[in-house]
Amino acid sequence: MEKKFSLKDVIAITEEKEENLLGMEYEPEEEEVREARLPYREEDIRIGQKMVSALQLCRWIDEGELDLYPEYQRNLVWDLQRKSLLIESLLLRIPIPAFYLDEGWDGQKNLIDGLQRLSAVYDYVHGNFRLRGLQYLDACESRCFQELDKRYQRRIENTSFVVYILDSRCPDMVKFDVFKRINTGGVALNFQEIRNAMANSHTRKLLQCMSNGKPFLQATRGKVSDVRMGAQELCLRFIALDRLYKPERGFVDYLELNRLLDSTVLWLNGRTEEDGARWLQYFEGCMDKCYALFGEYAFSKPQSRHLINRALFTSWSIALGRVSASLEELGDKSSLALACMERYLEERAYYNAITSSTGSRRNLEIQMEVAGRILEEIHVS
C-alpha cells in the first residue's frame, strides 16, 4: 500500500533536505517547544507608511541615507530575467509589493524586506543590466535604462512605492518579531538572515571572522555552508550559550533558543571591537581544542560523519573552553575520548538530547553534563 504523507511530513522532509545540503544534521522540534511570549505592549509597535518614488529611493541610496547593499545581504539573488520582468511591471504600471525599512535614531535606514526588488530597480536605473525576456514590451528588449525612451525613463523614476518604516522608538526585540511577520520574499529569509539585518557592522564582522577562520573550518572539516548563514548561526549559538552557561547552575535565565540568539545579537551590538577580538580569540582556541581532542570526527555522530551536529558543536566548544589542558594533552586523549563518546551515544537520553529539540533547557543541560562526565573519565581538566 502506498504511503501517504501529510503536509507536515512534506515540510519536515523539505527542511531535512535543506539542512543536509547546508552540512548540518536536521533537528526536528517537539510540539511543546514554542517561542516565549514577551511583555510588549501594542503601542510598542510603531510603523509609519509613506509613498516614495523610485527616484527618491535611489537618491536615498546614493546619498547613504538608505543602505541597499548591507553586509548582511543574502547570497541568493534574482537572475536577469526576474529582474527584467520586475522592471517591465513598472513600465506597465503594475503595482509591486511594499518595502519595509528600519530607521535608526540617527535617521539612517536599513532595508528589511524587498532587497531583491529594490536592488533590481536601483541597478537598472544605474545602467547595470539590460532587459531580457520581456513578455509585452518588445520595444524595450535588450535596452539599458539610458537607452529607453524618455517617457519610459520618467515612468520608472516617478513610480511611487508603498514604504513602511519601523520607527526608531520601536524596541529592538519587537522589531525581530515584526521582521519575522513581514518576511514576504519569494525565498523567505531564515532567522539568522533576519538577525543579521539587526546586527551592526561590528557584530557582522565578528560572526564572519568566526565562521571563515581556519580553526572553525578545520574543526568542522569545511562541512557547514554559509550560503544561508548556517555557519554564522552556529558561531552565534556558541556565544549565546557560552555566556549563559554556569557550571554550577546550568543554563540560568534560559527561556527559548531563538529568542536567546536574537537578544545575543543585540548584546553584541553594544560591545566594542576589542570585545569582539577577545571573543574571536577565545572561540578559535575552543575550535583548536575540539579538533585536537576529536580530530576529523569532531561534532558528528558515528553514523553521519558528513554532517555537523549543532548540539555536539555547542556543548563541546563550551566544555573545552573551560579546560586548561594543552592541545598536545588533548591529542593524547583523542582515542579515549572517541571511545567514551560512542559509549554515551548508546544511552537513549543522551542520544535524544543531541537529536531532537536540542535547544530545550533540559536537553542543553544533558549535553553539558555528558561532556563534563567524559572529560572527567579521560582525566582532562
CSV table of C-alpha atoms in Angstrom, one decimal:
chain,number,residue,atom,x,y,z
A,1,MET,CA,0.0,0.0,0.0
A,2,GLU,CA,1.4,3.4,-1.0
A,3,LYS,CA,2.4,5.6,2.0
A,4,LYS,CA,0.6,8.9,2.2
A,5,PHE,CA,2.3,12.0,3.6
A,6,SER,CA,0.6,14.8,5.4
A,7,LEU,CA,1.6,18.4,4.7
A,8,LYS,CA,3.5,18.4,8.0
A,9,ASP,CA,5.5,15.4,6.7
A,10,VAL,CA,6.3,17.1,3.4
A,11,ILE,CA,7.5,20.2,5.2
A,12,ALA,CA,9.7,18.2,7.5
A,13,ILE,CA,11.2,16.2,4.6
A,14,THR,CA,12.0,19.5,2.8
A,15,GLU,CA,13.6,21.1,5.8
A,16,GLU,CA,15.7,18.0,6.4
A,17,LYS,CA,17.0,18.0,2.8
A,18,GLU,CA,17.9,21.7,3.1
A,19,GLU,CA,19.7,21.2,6.4
A,20,ASN,CA,21.7,18.3,5.0
A,21,LEU,CA,22.7,20.3,1.9
A,22,LEU,CA,24.0,23.0,4.3
A,23,GLY,CA,26.1,20.4,6.0
A,24,MET,CA,24.2,20.2,9.3
A,25,GLU,CA,22.1,17.5,10.8
A,26,TYR,CA,18.4,18.0,10.8
A,27,GLU,CA,16.9,18.6,14.2
A,28,PRO,CA,13.1,18.0,14.5
A,29,GLU,CA,11.4,20.0,17.2
A,30,GLU,CA,9.0,18.6,19.7
A,31,GLU,CA,5.5,20.0,19.7
A,32,GLU,CA,5.8,21.6,23.2
A,33,VAL,CA,8.7,23.9,22.1
A,34,ARG,CA,7.3,27.4,21.5
A,35,GLU,CA,8.7,30.9,21.4
A,36,ALA,CA,8.2,32.6,24.8
A,37,ARG,CA,5.7,35.4,24.9
A,38,LEU,CA,7.2,38.7,25.7
A,39,PRO,CA,5.6,41.5,27.7
A,40,TYR,CA,5.4,44.1,24.9
A,41,ARG,CA,2.5,46.4,24.5
A,42,GLU,CA,0.5,47.1,21.4
A,43,GLU,CA,1.8,50.7,21.5
A,44,ASP,CA,5.4,49.5,21.2
A,45,ILE,CA,4.8,48.6,17.5
A,46,ARG,CA,5.4,51.8,15.6
A,47,ILE,CA,5.2,51.5,11.8
A,48,GLY,CA,4.8,54.6,9.6
A,49,GLN,CA,3.6,54.4,5.9
A,50,LYS,CA,4.9,56.7,3.1
A,51,MET,CA,4.6,56.8,-0.7
A,52,VAL,CA,8.1,57.2,-2.0
A,53,SER,CA,9.1,57.5,-5.7
A,54,ALA,CA,11.8,55.3,-7.3
A,55,LEU,CA,13.8,58.4,-7.9
A,56,GLN,CA,13.7,59.3,-4.2
A,57,LEU,CA,14.7,55.8,-3.1
A,58,CYS,CA,17.6,55.8,-5.5
A,59,ARG,CA,18.6,59.2,-4.1
A,60,TRP,CA,18.5,57.9,-0.5
A,61,ILE,CA,20.8,55.1,-1.6
A,62,ASP,CA,23.2,57.3,-3.4
A,63,GLU,CA,23.4,59.7,-0.5
A,64,GLY,CA,24.0,57.0,2.0
A,65,GLU,CA,20.7,57.5,3.9
A,66,LEU,CA,19.4,54.0,2.9
A,67,ASP,CA,21.8,51.1,2.9
A,68,LEU,CA,20.9,49.0,-0.1
A,69,TYR,CA,23.9,46.7,0.0
A,70,PRO,CA,24.4,46.0,3.7
A,71,GLU,CA,26.9,43.4,4.9
A,72,TYR,CA,24.0,41.1,5.7
A,73,GLN,CA,22.9,41.0,2.0
A,74,ARG,CA,21.9,37.4,1.3
A,75,ASN,CA,23.8,35.3,-1.2
A,76,LEU,CA,20.7,34.1,-3.1
A,77,VAL,CA,19.8,36.8,-5.7
A,78,TRP,CA,17.4,37.2,-8.6
A,79,ASP,CA,18.5,36.2,-12.1
A,80,LEU,CA,18.4,38.6,-15.0
A,81,GLN,CA,15.0,37.6,-16.3
A,82,ARG,CA,13.3,38.0,-13.0
A,83,LYS,CA,14.8,41.5,-12.6
A,84,SER,CA,13.8,42.3,-16.2
A,85,LEU,CA,10.2,41.3,-15.5
A,86,LEU,CA,10.0,43.5,-12.4
A,87,ILE,CA,11.2,46.5,-14.5
A,88,GLU,CA,8.6,45.6,-17.1
A,89,SER,CA,5.9,45.6,-14.4
A,90,LEU,CA,7.0,49.2,-13.5
A,91,LEU,CA,6.8,50.2,-17.2
A,92,LEU,CA,3.3,48.6,-17.4
A,93,ARG,CA,2.3,50.4,-14.2
A,94,ILE,CA,1.6,47.1,-12.4
A,95,PRO,CA,1.9,47.6,-8.6
A,96,ILE,CA,4.6,45.7,-6.8
A,97,PRO,CA,4.7,44.7,-3.1
A,98,ALA,CA,5.7,47.3,-0.4
A,99,PHE,CA,9.1,47.8,1.0
A,100,TYR,CA,9.9,47.7,4.7
A,101,LEU,CA,12.7,49.9,6.3
A,102,ASP,CA,14.1,50.1,9.8
A,103,GLU,CA,15.0,53.6,10.8
A,104,GLY,CA,17.6,54.3,13.5
A,105,TRP,CA,17.8,57.2,15.9
A,106,ASP,CA,20.2,59.0,13.5
A,107,GLY,CA,17.8,58.7,10.6
A,108,GLN,CA,19.9,56.0,8.9
A,109,LYS,CA,17.6,53.5,7.1
A,110,ASN,CA,18.2,49.8,6.5
A,111,LEU,CA,16.1,47.7,4.1
A,112,ILE,CA,14.4,44.8,5.8
A,113,ASP,CA,12.1,43.4,3.2
A,114,GLY,CA,12.3,43.9,-0.5
A,115,LEU,CA,16.0,43.7,-1.1
A,116,GLN,CA,15.8,41.9,-4.4
A,117,ARG,CA,13.1,44.2,-5.8
A,118,LEU,CA,14.8,47.4,-4.8
A,119,SER,CA,18.3,46.3,-5.8
A,120,ALA,CA,16.8,45.4,-9.3
A,121,VAL,CA,15.3,48.9,-9.6
A,122,TYR,CA,18.5,50.6,-8.4
A,123,ASP,CA,20.8,48.5,-10.6
A,124,TYR,CA,18.7,49.1,-13.7
A,125,VAL,CA,18.4,52.9,-13.2
A,126,HIS,CA,22.2,52.9,-12.8
A,127,GLY,CA,22.7,51.0,-16.1
A,128,ASN,CA,24.0,47.8,-14.5
A,129,PHE,CA,22.0,45.4,-16.8
A,130,ARG,CA,19.9,45.2,-19.9
A,131,LEU,CA,16.3,43.9,-20.1
A,132,ARG,CA,16.0,40.3,-21.2
A,133,GLY,CA,13.0,38.0,-21.7
A,134,LEU,CA,10.2,40.7,-21.6
A,135,GLN,CA,6.7,39.4,-22.2
A,136,TYR,CA,4.9,42.6,-23.5
A,137,LEU,CA,7.3,45.4,-24.3
A,138,ASP,CA,9.3,44.2,-27.2
A,139,ALA,CA,10.5,47.7,-28.0
A,140,CYS,CA,12.4,47.7,-24.6
A,141,GLU,CA,14.0,44.3,-25.1
A,142,SER,CA,17.8,44.4,-24.7
A,143,ARG,CA,17.8,48.1,-23.6
A,144,CYS,CA,19.5,49.5,-20.6
A,145,PHE,CA,17.9,52.4,-18.7
A,146,GLN,CA,19.7,55.1,-20.6
A,147,GLU,CA,18.5,53.7,-24.0
A,148,LEU,CA,14.8,53.7,-23.1
A,149,ASP,CA,12.5,56.3,-24.5
A,150,LYS,CA,12.3,59.3,-22.1
A,151,ARG,CA,8.7,58.5,-21.4
A,152,TYR,CA,9.7,55.1,-20.1
A,153,GLN,CA,12.6,56.5,-18.1
A,154,ARG,CA,10.2,59.0,-16.4
A,155,ARG,CA,7.7,56.3,-15.8
A,156,ILE,CA,10.2,54.3,-13.8
A,157,GLU,CA,11.6,57.3,-11.9
A,158,ASN,CA,8.1,58.5,-11.0
A,159,THR,CA,6.7,55.2,-9.9
A,160,SER,CA,5.5,55.5,-6.3
A,161,PHE,CA,6.1,52.6,-3.9
A,162,VAL,CA,4.4,51.9,-0.6
A,163,VAL,CA,7.2,52.1,2.1
A,164,TYR,CA,6.7,51.1,5.7
A,165,ILE,CA,9.2,52.4,8.1
A,166,LEU,CA,9.8,50.9,11.6
A,167,ASP,CA,10.1,53.8,13.9
A,168,SER,CA,13.3,54.2,15.9
A,169,ARG,CA,11.2,54.2,19.1
A,170,CYS,CA,10.1,50.6,18.5
A,171,PRO,CA,12.0,48.3,20.9
A,172,ASP,CA,14.6,46.1,19.1
A,173,MET,CA,13.1,42.8,20.3
A,174,VAL,CA,9.7,43.9,18.9
A,175,LYS,CA,11.5,44.6,15.6
A,176,PHE,CA,12.6,41.0,15.5
A,177,ASP,CA,9.0,39.8,15.7
A,178,VAL,CA,7.9,42.3,13.1
A,179,PHE,CA,10.7,41.3,10.7
A,180,LYS,CA,9.6,37.6,11.0
A,181,ARG,CA,6.0,38.5,10.3
A,182,ILE,CA,6.7,40.7,7.2
A,183,ASN,CA,9.2,38.3,5.7
A,184,THR,CA,7.4,38.0,2.4
A,185,GLY,CA,10.1,37.4,-0.1
A,186,GLY,CA,10.0,34.7,-2.8
A,187,VAL,CA,12.7,32.8,-0.9
A,188,ALA,CA,11.9,33.6,2.7
A,189,LEU,CA,14.7,34.8,5.0
A,190,ASN,CA,15.6,32.4,7.7
A,191,PHE,CA,16.0,33.5,11.3
A,192,GLN,CA,19.8,34.1,11.1
A,193,GLU,CA,19.4,36.3,7.9
A,194,ILE,CA,16.9,38.3,9.9
A,195,ARG,CA,19.3,38.6,12.8
A,196,ASN,CA,22.0,39.8,10.5
A,197,ALA,CA,19.6,42.6,9.4
A,198,MET,CA,19.5,43.7,13.0
A,199,ALA,CA,23.3,43.3,13.6
A,200,ASN,CA,25.6,46.3,13.4
A,201,SER,CA,28.9,46.2,11.4
A,202,HIS,CA,31.0,45.0,14.4
A,203,THR,CA,28.7,42.1,15.1
A,204,ARG,CA,28.6,41.0,11.4
A,205,LYS,CA,32.3,41.3,11.1
A,206,LEU,CA,32.8,39.1,14.3
A,207,LEU,CA,30.5,36.4,13.0
A,208,GLN,CA,32.0,36.4,9.6
A,209,CYS,CA,35.6,36.1,11.1
A,210,MET,CA,34.5,33.3,13.3
A,211,SER,CA,32.9,31.3,10.5
A,212,ASN,CA,35.6,32.0,7.9
A,213,GLY,CA,38.5,31.4,10.2
A,214,LYS,CA,40.9,28.4,9.8
A,215,PRO,CA,40.1,26.9,13.3
A,216,PHE,CA,36.4,26.7,12.6
A,217,LEU,CA,36.8,25.4,9.1
A,218,GLN,CA,39.3,22.8,10.3
A,219,ALA,CA,37.2,21.6,13.3
A,220,THR,CA,34.1,21.4,11.1
A,221,ARG,CA,36.0,20.0,8.1
A,222,GLY,CA,34.5,22.8,6.0
A,223,LYS,CA,31.2,20.9,6.1
A,224,VAL,CA,29.0,23.8,7.1
A,225,SER,CA,27.8,26.0,4.2
A,226,ASP,CA,27.2,29.7,4.9
A,227,VAL,CA,25.0,30.3,1.9
A,228,ARG,CA,22.0,30.8,4.2
A,229,MET,CA,24.3,31.9,7.1
A,230,GLY,CA,24.2,28.5,8.8
A,231,ALA,CA,27.8,28.7,9.8
A,232,GLN,CA,27.3,32.2,11.3
A,233,GLU,CA,24.3,31.0,13.3
A,234,LEU,CA,26.4,28.1,14.7
A,235,CYS,CA,29.0,30.7,15.9
A,236,LEU,CA,26.3,32.9,17.3
A,237,ARG,CA,24.9,29.8,19.2
A,238,PHE,CA,28.3,29.3,20.8
A,239,ILE,CA,28.5,32.9,22.1
A,240,ALA,CA,24.9,32.9,23.3
A,241,LEU,CA,25.1,29.6,25.2
A,242,ASP,CA,28.6,30.1,26.5
A,243,ARG,CA,27.6,33.4,28.0
A,244,LEU,CA,24.6,31.8,29.7
A,245,TYR,CA,26.1,28.6,31.0
A,246,LYS,CA,27.3,28.4,34.6
A,247,PRO,CA,28.9,25.0,35.5
A,248,GLU,CA,27.4,25.0,39.0
A,249,ARG,CA,23.9,26.1,37.9
A,250,GLY,CA,23.5,25.1,34.3
A,251,PHE,CA,21.7,27.5,31.8
A,252,VAL,CA,20.3,30.2,34.1
A,253,ASP,CA,17.6,32.5,33.0
A,254,TYR,CA,17.0,30.4,29.9
A,255,LEU,CA,13.7,30.6,28.0
A,256,GLU,CA,14.0,29.7,24.4
A,257,LEU,CA,16.9,29.4,21.9
A,258,ASN,CA,15.7,31.6,19.0
A,259,ARG,CA,14.8,34.4,21.5
A,260,LEU,CA,18.3,34.0,23.1
A,261,LEU,CA,20.0,34.2,19.7
A,262,ASP,CA,18.0,37.4,18.9
A,263,SER,CA,19.0,39.0,22.2
A,264,THR,CA,22.6,38.0,21.8
A,265,VAL,CA,22.8,39.9,18.5
A,266,LEU,CA,21.6,43.0,20.3
A,267,TRP,CA,24.1,42.4,23.2
A,268,LEU,CA,26.9,42.1,20.7
A,269,ASN,CA,25.8,45.3,19.0
A,270,GLY,CA,26.6,47.0,22.3
A,271,ARG,CA,30.2,45.6,22.6
A,272,THR,CA,33.3,47.2,21.3
A,273,GLU,CA,35.6,45.9,18.6
A,274,GLU,CA,38.1,44.9,21.3
A,275,ASP,CA,35.4,42.8,22.9
A,276,GLY,CA,34.8,41.2,19.5
A,277,ALA,CA,38.5,40.4,19.1
A,278,ARG,CA,38.5,38.7,22.5
A,279,TRP,CA,35.5,36.6,21.6
A,280,LEU,CA,37.2,35.6,18.3
A,281,GLN,CA,40.4,34.6,20.1
A,282,TYR,CA,38.5,32.6,22.7
A,283,PHE,CA,36.3,30.9,20.1
A,284,GLU,CA,39.3,29.9,17.9
A,285,GLY,CA,41.0,28.5,21.0
A,286,CYS,CA,37.9,26.3,21.6
A,287,MET,CA,37.9,25.2,18.0
A,288,ASP,CA,41.6,24.2,18.2
A,289,LYS,CA,40.9,22.2,21.4
A,290,CYS,CA,37.9,20.4,19.8
A,291,TYR,CA,39.9,19.4,16.8
A,292,ALA,CA,42.8,18.3,19.0
A,293,LEU,CA,40.5,16.0,21.0
A,294,PHE,CA,38.2,14.7,18.3
A,295,GLY,CA,40.1,15.3,15.0
A,296,GLU,CA,38.1,14.6,11.9
A,297,TYR,CA,35.2,13.2,14.0
A,298,ALA,CA,34.5,16.4,15.8
A,299,PHE,CA,30.8,17.4,16.2
A,300,SER,CA,29.4,14.4,14.3
A,301,LYS,CA,27.7,11.2,15.2
A,302,PRO,CA,29.4,8.0,14.1
A,303,GLN,CA,26.6,7.2,11.6
A,304,SER,CA,26.6,10.6,9.9
A,305,ARG,CA,30.2,11.8,9.8
A,306,HIS,CA,29.5,14.0,6.8
A,307,LEU,CA,27.1,16.2,8.8
A,308,ILE,CA,27.7,18.6,11.7
A,309,ASN,CA,25.5,18.2,14.8
A,310,ARG,CA,24.7,21.6,16.4
A,311,ALA,CA,24.4,20.2,19.9
A,312,LEU,CA,27.7,18.5,19.8
A,313,PHE,CA,29.3,21.6,18.4
A,314,THR,CA,28.0,23.9,21.1
A,315,SER,CA,28.3,21.6,24.1
A,316,TRP,CA,31.9,20.5,23.3
A,317,SER,CA,33.0,24.0,22.4
A,318,ILE,CA,31.7,25.4,25.7
A,319,ALA,CA,33.1,22.4,27.7
A,320,LEU,CA,36.6,22.5,26.2
A,321,GLY,CA,36.7,26.3,26.5
A,322,ARG,CA,36.7,25.8,30.3
A,323,VAL,CA,39.7,23.4,30.5
A,324,SER,CA,43.3,24.4,30.7
A,325,ALA,CA,44.8,21.2,29.0
A,326,SER,CA,47.2,21.9,26.2
A,327,LEU,CA,46.5,20.8,22.6
A,328,GLU,CA,49.2,18.1,23.0
A,329,GLU,CA,47.5,16.7,26.1
A,330,LEU,CA,44.1,16.7,24.4
A,331,GLY,CA,45.6,15.0,21.3
A,332,ASP,CA,47.0,12.2,23.6
A,333,LYS,CA,43.4,11.6,24.9
A,334,SER,CA,41.8,11.5,21.5
A,335,SER,CA,41.2,7.8,21.1
A,336,LEU,CA,39.9,7.5,24.6
A,337,ALA,CA,37.5,10.4,24.2
A,338,LEU,CA,36.1,9.0,21.0
A,339,ALA,CA,35.5,5.6,22.7
A,340,CYS,CA,33.7,7.3,25.6
A,341,MET,CA,31.6,9.3,23.2
A,342,GLU,CA,30.5,6.2,21.3
A,343,ARG,CA,29.5,4.6,24.6
A,344,TYR,CA,27.4,7.5,25.7
A,345,LEU,CA,25.7,7.8,22.3
A,346,GLU,CA,24.2,4.3,23.1
A,347,GLU,CA,22.3,5.9,26.0
A,348,ARG,CA,18.8,6.9,24.8
A,349,ALA,CA,18.6,10.1,26.9
A,350,TYR,CA,21.9,11.5,25.6
A,351,TYR,CA,21.2,10.5,22.0
A,352,ASN,CA,17.8,12.1,22.1
A,353,ALA,CA,19.2,15.2,23.7
A,354,ILE,CA,21.6,15.8,20.8
A,355,THR,CA,19.0,14.8,18.1
A,356,SER,CA,15.6,16.4,18.8
A,357,SER,CA,14.7,19.7,20.5
A,358,THR,CA,18.4,20.2,21.2
A,359,GLY,CA,17.7,23.8,22.3
A,360,SER,CA,15.4,23.0,25.2
A,361,ARG,CA,16.9,23.7,28.6
A,362,ARG,CA,16.6,20.1,29.7
A,363,ASN,CA,18.5,18.8,26.7
A,364,LEU,CA,21.1,21.5,26.8
A,365,GLU,CA,21.9,20.5,30.4
A,366,ILE,CA,22.1,16.8,29.5
A,367,GLN,CA,24.5,17.7,26.7
A,368,MET,CA,26.8,19.7,29.1
A,369,GLU,CA,26.5,17.0,31.8
A,370,VAL,CA,27.7,14.3,29.5
A,371,ALA,CA,30.5,16.4,28.1
A,372,GLY,CA,31.7,17.0,31.7
A,373,ARG,CA,31.5,13.4,32.6
A,374,ILE,CA,33.6,12.3,29.5
A,375,LEU,CA,36.2,14.9,30.4
A,376,GLU,CA,36.4,13.5,34.0
A,377,GLU,CA,36.7,10.0,32.7
A,378,ILE,CA,39.6,10.8,30.5
A,379,HIS,CA,41.2,13.0,33.1
A,380,VAL,CA,41.1,16.3,31.3
A,381,SER,CA,40.7,19.5,33.4
